[in-house]
Amino acid sequence: MKLNPFKKEDKKKEADKAEVSVPEKKETILVSDSGAYKVLTSLYISEKASLLTNINQYVFKVTAVATKSEIAKKVEKLFSVKVKKVKIVKLPAKRRTVGKYQGKTNAVKKAIVVLKPGYAIEQAKA
């Protein structure tokens, strides 16, 4: 129990103890920290997309709010390649009827990423 709560020496000692106990943190950058999952949804798999891989073009599904520059940055960071150009294709939602029920398919936004010569994405070629 303190006898004098206004004594300055006790406050200084408590402040010194608090400063000593805080360790310094080193900043590390992780691959999952790049935020690519917020822009790139998945690799788009179709016959045409597989033919485009032969001419160094890769097709990705992307989020609806993704821009060309964001897509280029995330592909470069995630796959360690250099992007030459990005083209965007928006596929509209379509009406579907199953029995007596009507509904819609989801709209899809695709990005066709053209890489510079000498670069390739090995995960897409498999």
PDB file of C-alpha atoms in Angstrom:
ATOM      1  CA  MET A   1       0.000   0.000   0.000  1.00  0.00           C
ATOM      2  CA  LYS A   2       1.284   3.423  -0.963  1.00  0.00           C
ATOM      3  CA  LEU A   3       1.598   5.974   1.726  1.00  0.00           C
ATOM      4  CA  ASN A   4       1.872   8.951  -0.612  1.00  0.00           C
ATOM      5  CA  PRO A   5       0.042   8.559  -3.980  1.00  0.00           C
ATOM      6  CA  PHE A   6       1.405  11.923  -5.249  1.00  0.00           C
ATOM      7  CA  LYS A   7       5.014  10.889  -4.941  1.00  0.00           C
ATOM      8  CA  LYS A   8       6.808  11.342  -8.310  1.00  0.00           C
ATOM      9  CA  GLU A   9       9.489   8.651  -7.882  1.00  0.00           C
ATOM     10  CA  ASP A  10       7.000   5.754  -7.917  1.00  0.00           C
ATOM     11  CA  LYS A  11       5.433   6.923 -11.188  1.00  0.00           C
ATOM     12  CA  LYS A  12       8.837   7.162 -12.872  1.00  0.00           C
ATOM     13  CA  LYS A  13       9.780   3.649 -11.778  1.00  0.00           C
ATOM     14  CA  GLU A  14       6.479   2.238 -13.071  1.00  0.00           C
ATOM     15  CA  ALA A  15       6.988   3.981 -16.423  1.00  0.00           C
ATOM     16  CA  ASP A  16      10.537   2.587 -16.706  1.00  0.00           C
ATOM     17  CA  LYS A  17       9.299  -0.940 -15.963  1.00  0.00           C
ATOM     18  CA  ALA A  18       6.626  -0.668 -18.644  1.00  0.00           C
ATOM     19  CA  GLU A  19       9.136   0.481 -21.276  1.00  0.00           C
ATOM     20  CA  VAL A  20      11.538  -2.370 -20.568  1.00  0.00           C
ATOM     21  CA  SER A  21       8.908  -5.106 -20.866  1.00  0.00           C
ATOM     22  CA  VAL A  22       7.828  -4.224 -24.453  1.00  0.00           C
ATOM     23  CA  PRO A  23       9.768  -6.289 -27.050  1.00  0.00           C
ATOM     24  CA  GLU A  24      10.358  -4.949 -30.554  1.00  0.00           C
ATOM     25  CA  LYS A  25       8.586  -6.690 -33.428  1.00  0.00           C
ATOM     26  CA  LYS A  26      10.213  -7.333 -36.784  1.00  0.00           C
ATOM     27  CA  GLU A  27       8.036  -6.790 -39.823  1.00  0.00           C
ATOM     28  CA  THR A  28       7.708  -9.826 -42.103  1.00  0.00           C
ATOM     29  CA  ILE A  29       5.970  -9.974 -45.453  1.00  0.00           C
ATOM     30  CA  LEU A  30       3.991 -13.116 -46.241  1.00  0.00           C
ATOM     31  CA  VAL A  31       2.636 -14.284 -49.595  1.00  0.00           C
ATOM     32  CA  SER A  32      -0.888 -14.431 -48.160  1.00  0.00           C
ATOM     33  CA  ASP A  33      -0.432 -10.821 -47.028  1.00  0.00           C
ATOM     34  CA  SER A  34      -0.349  -9.657 -50.663  1.00  0.00           C
ATOM     35  CA  GLY A  35      -4.159  -9.578 -50.815  1.00  0.00           C
ATOM     36  CA  ALA A  36      -4.321 -11.377 -54.156  1.00  0.00           C
ATOM     37  CA  TYR A  37      -7.354 -13.326 -52.965  1.00  0.00           C
ATOM     38  CA  LYS A  38      -9.315 -10.047 -52.867  1.00  0.00           C
ATOM     39  CA  VAL A  39      -8.744  -9.459 -56.600  1.00  0.00           C
ATOM     40  CA  LEU A  40      -8.133 -12.846 -58.255  1.00  0.00           C
ATOM     41  CA  THR A  41     -10.910 -15.365 -57.645  1.00  0.00           C
ATOM     42  CA  SER A  42      -9.628 -18.336 -59.661  1.00  0.00           C
ATOM     43  CA  LEU A  43      -8.075 -19.468 -62.892  1.00  0.00           C
ATOM     44  CA  TYR A  44     -10.722 -19.610 -65.633  1.00  0.00           C
ATOM     45  CA  ILE A  45     -10.771 -23.086 -67.164  1.00  0.00           C
ATOM     46  CA  SER A  46     -12.188 -23.560 -70.655  1.00  0.00           C
ATOM     47  CA  GLU A  47     -11.032 -24.859 -74.021  1.00  0.00           C
ATOM     48  CA  LYS A  48     -10.330 -21.368 -75.314  1.00  0.00           C
ATOM     49  CA  ALA A  49      -8.453 -20.417 -72.137  1.00  0.00           C
ATOM     50  CA  SER A  50      -6.232 -23.497 -72.445  1.00  0.00           C
ATOM     51  CA  LEU A  51      -5.446 -22.576 -76.071  1.00  0.00           C
ATOM     52  CA  LEU A  52      -4.530 -19.039 -75.001  1.00  0.00           C
ATOM     53  CA  THR A  53      -1.827 -20.379 -72.659  1.00  0.00           C
ATOM     54  CA  ASN A  54       0.159 -21.412 -75.759  1.00  0.00           C
ATOM     55  CA  ILE A  55       0.466 -17.759 -76.793  1.00  0.00           C
ATOM     56  CA  ASN A  56       1.379 -16.548 -73.284  1.00  0.00           C
ATOM     57  CA  GLN A  57      -2.104 -15.334 -72.293  1.00  0.00           C
ATOM     58  CA  TYR A  58      -3.819 -16.498 -69.100  1.00  0.00           C
ATOM     59  CA  VAL A  59      -7.475 -16.080 -68.099  1.00  0.00           C
ATOM     60  CA  PHE A  60      -8.559 -15.407 -64.497  1.00  0.00           C
ATOM     61  CA  LYS A  61     -11.922 -14.872 -62.823  1.00  0.00           C
ATOM     62  CA  VAL A  62     -11.733 -11.603 -60.897  1.00  0.00           C
ATOM     63  CA  THR A  63     -13.960  -9.681 -58.503  1.00  0.00           C
ATOM     64  CA  ALA A  64     -16.457  -7.195 -59.919  1.00  0.00           C
ATOM     65  CA  VAL A  65     -14.588  -4.159 -58.567  1.00  0.00           C
ATOM     66  CA  ALA A  66     -11.083  -5.184 -59.716  1.00  0.00           C
ATOM     67  CA  THR A  67      -9.241  -2.810 -62.041  1.00  0.00           C
ATOM     68  CA  LYS A  68      -6.624  -3.584 -64.693  1.00  0.00           C
ATOM     69  CA  SER A  69      -3.779  -2.106 -62.671  1.00  0.00           C
ATOM     70  CA  GLU A  70      -4.758  -4.045 -59.519  1.00  0.00           C
ATOM     71  CA  ILE A  71      -4.951  -7.296 -61.483  1.00  0.00           C
ATOM     72  CA  ALA A  72      -1.530  -6.709 -63.065  1.00  0.00           C
ATOM     73  CA  LYS A  73       0.106  -5.979 -59.692  1.00  0.00           C
ATOM     74  CA  LYS A  74      -1.404  -9.030 -57.977  1.00  0.00           C
ATOM     75  CA  VAL A  75      -0.488 -11.424 -60.815  1.00  0.00           C
ATOM     76  CA  GLU A  76       3.091 -10.094 -60.854  1.00  0.00           C
ATOM     77  CA  LYS A  77       3.429 -10.486 -57.103  1.00  0.00           C
ATOM     78  CA  LEU A  78       1.717 -13.879 -56.804  1.00  0.00           C
ATOM     79  CA  PHE A  79       3.356 -15.663 -59.759  1.00  0.00           C
ATOM     80  CA  SER A  80       6.659 -13.687 -60.042  1.00  0.00           C
ATOM     81  CA  VAL A  81       6.117 -12.736 -63.690  1.00  0.00           C
ATOM     82  CA  LYS A  82       6.000  -9.495 -65.714  1.00  0.00           C
ATOM     83  CA  VAL A  83       2.637  -8.454 -67.175  1.00  0.00           C
ATOM     84  CA  LYS A  84       2.499  -6.784 -70.582  1.00  0.00           C
ATOM     85  CA  LYS A  85      -1.250  -6.124 -70.879  1.00  0.00           C
ATOM     86  CA  VAL A  86      -4.581  -6.882 -69.161  1.00  0.00           C
ATOM     87  CA  LYS A  87      -7.893  -7.168 -71.002  1.00  0.00           C
ATOM     88  CA  ILE A  88     -11.255  -7.255 -69.197  1.00  0.00           C
ATOM     89  CA  VAL A  89     -14.375  -9.178 -70.311  1.00  0.00           C
ATOM     90  CA  LYS A  90     -17.684  -8.924 -68.439  1.00  0.00           C
ATOM     91  CA  LEU A  91     -20.112 -11.820 -68.882  1.00  0.00           C
ATOM     92  CA  PRO A  92     -23.686 -10.833 -67.941  1.00  0.00           C
ATOM     93  CA  ALA A  93     -26.008 -12.917 -65.782  1.00  0.00           C
ATOM     94  CA  LYS A  94     -28.278 -15.279 -67.736  1.00  0.00           C
ATOM     95  CA  ARG A  95     -31.790 -16.527 -66.989  1.00  0.00           C
ATOM     96  CA  ARG A  96     -32.123 -20.222 -66.251  1.00  0.00           C
ATOM     97  CA  THR A  97     -35.248 -22.336 -65.891  1.00  0.00           C
ATOM     98  CA  VAL A  98     -35.136 -25.599 -63.964  1.00  0.00           C
ATOM     99  CA  GLY A  99     -38.560 -27.220 -64.026  1.00  0.00           C
ATOM    100  CA  LYS A 100     -41.036 -24.555 -63.049  1.00  0.00           C
ATOM    101  CA  TYR A 101     -38.466 -22.420 -61.214  1.00  0.00           C
ATOM    102  CA  GLN A 102     -36.726 -19.477 -62.820  1.00  0.00           C
ATOM    103  CA  GLY A 103     -33.482 -17.967 -61.671  1.00  0.00           C
ATOM    104  CA  LYS A 104     -30.293 -16.281 -62.802  1.00  0.00           C
ATOM    105  CA  THR A 105     -26.706 -17.359 -63.106  1.00  0.00           C
ATOM    106  CA  ASN A 106     -24.101 -15.095 -61.582  1.00  0.00           C
ATOM    107  CA  ALA A 107     -22.394 -12.456 -63.701  1.00  0.00           C
ATOM    108  CA  VAL A 108     -18.670 -13.096 -64.179  1.00  0.00           C
ATOM    109  CA  LYS A 109     -15.783 -10.726 -64.790  1.00  0.00           C
ATOM    110  CA  LYS A 110     -12.794 -12.262 -66.566  1.00  0.00           C
ATOM    111  CA  ALA A 111      -9.304 -10.861 -67.017  1.00  0.00           C
ATOM    112  CA  ILE A 112      -7.075 -11.977 -69.877  1.00  0.00           C
ATOM    113  CA  VAL A 113      -3.503 -11.349 -68.736  1.00  0.00           C
ATOM    114  CA  VAL A 114      -0.801 -11.114 -71.413  1.00  0.00           C
ATOM    115  CA  LEU A 115       2.704 -11.819 -70.110  1.00  0.00           C
ATOM    116  CA  LYS A 116       5.983 -10.491 -71.481  1.00  0.00           C
ATOM    117  CA  PRO A 117       8.041 -12.941 -73.589  1.00  0.00           C
ATOM    118  CA  GLY A 118      10.100 -15.365 -71.512  1.00  0.00           C
ATOM    119  CA  TYR A 119       7.631 -15.577 -68.612  1.00  0.00           C
ATOM    120  CA  ALA A 120       5.072 -18.316 -67.944  1.00  0.00           C
ATOM    121  CA  ILE A 121       2.688 -19.412 -65.198  1.00  0.00           C
ATOM    122  CA  GLU A 122       3.370 -23.114 -64.600  1.00  0.00           C
ATOM    123  CA  GLN A 123       0.221 -23.686 -62.501  1.00  0.00           C
ATOM    124  CA  ALA A 124      -1.989 -22.811 -65.483  1.00  0.00           C
ATOM    125  CA  LYS A 125      -0.295 -25.180 -67.926  1.00  0.00           C
ATOM    126  CA  ALA A 126      -1.050 -28.338 -65.927  1.00  0.00           C
TER     127      ALA A 126
END
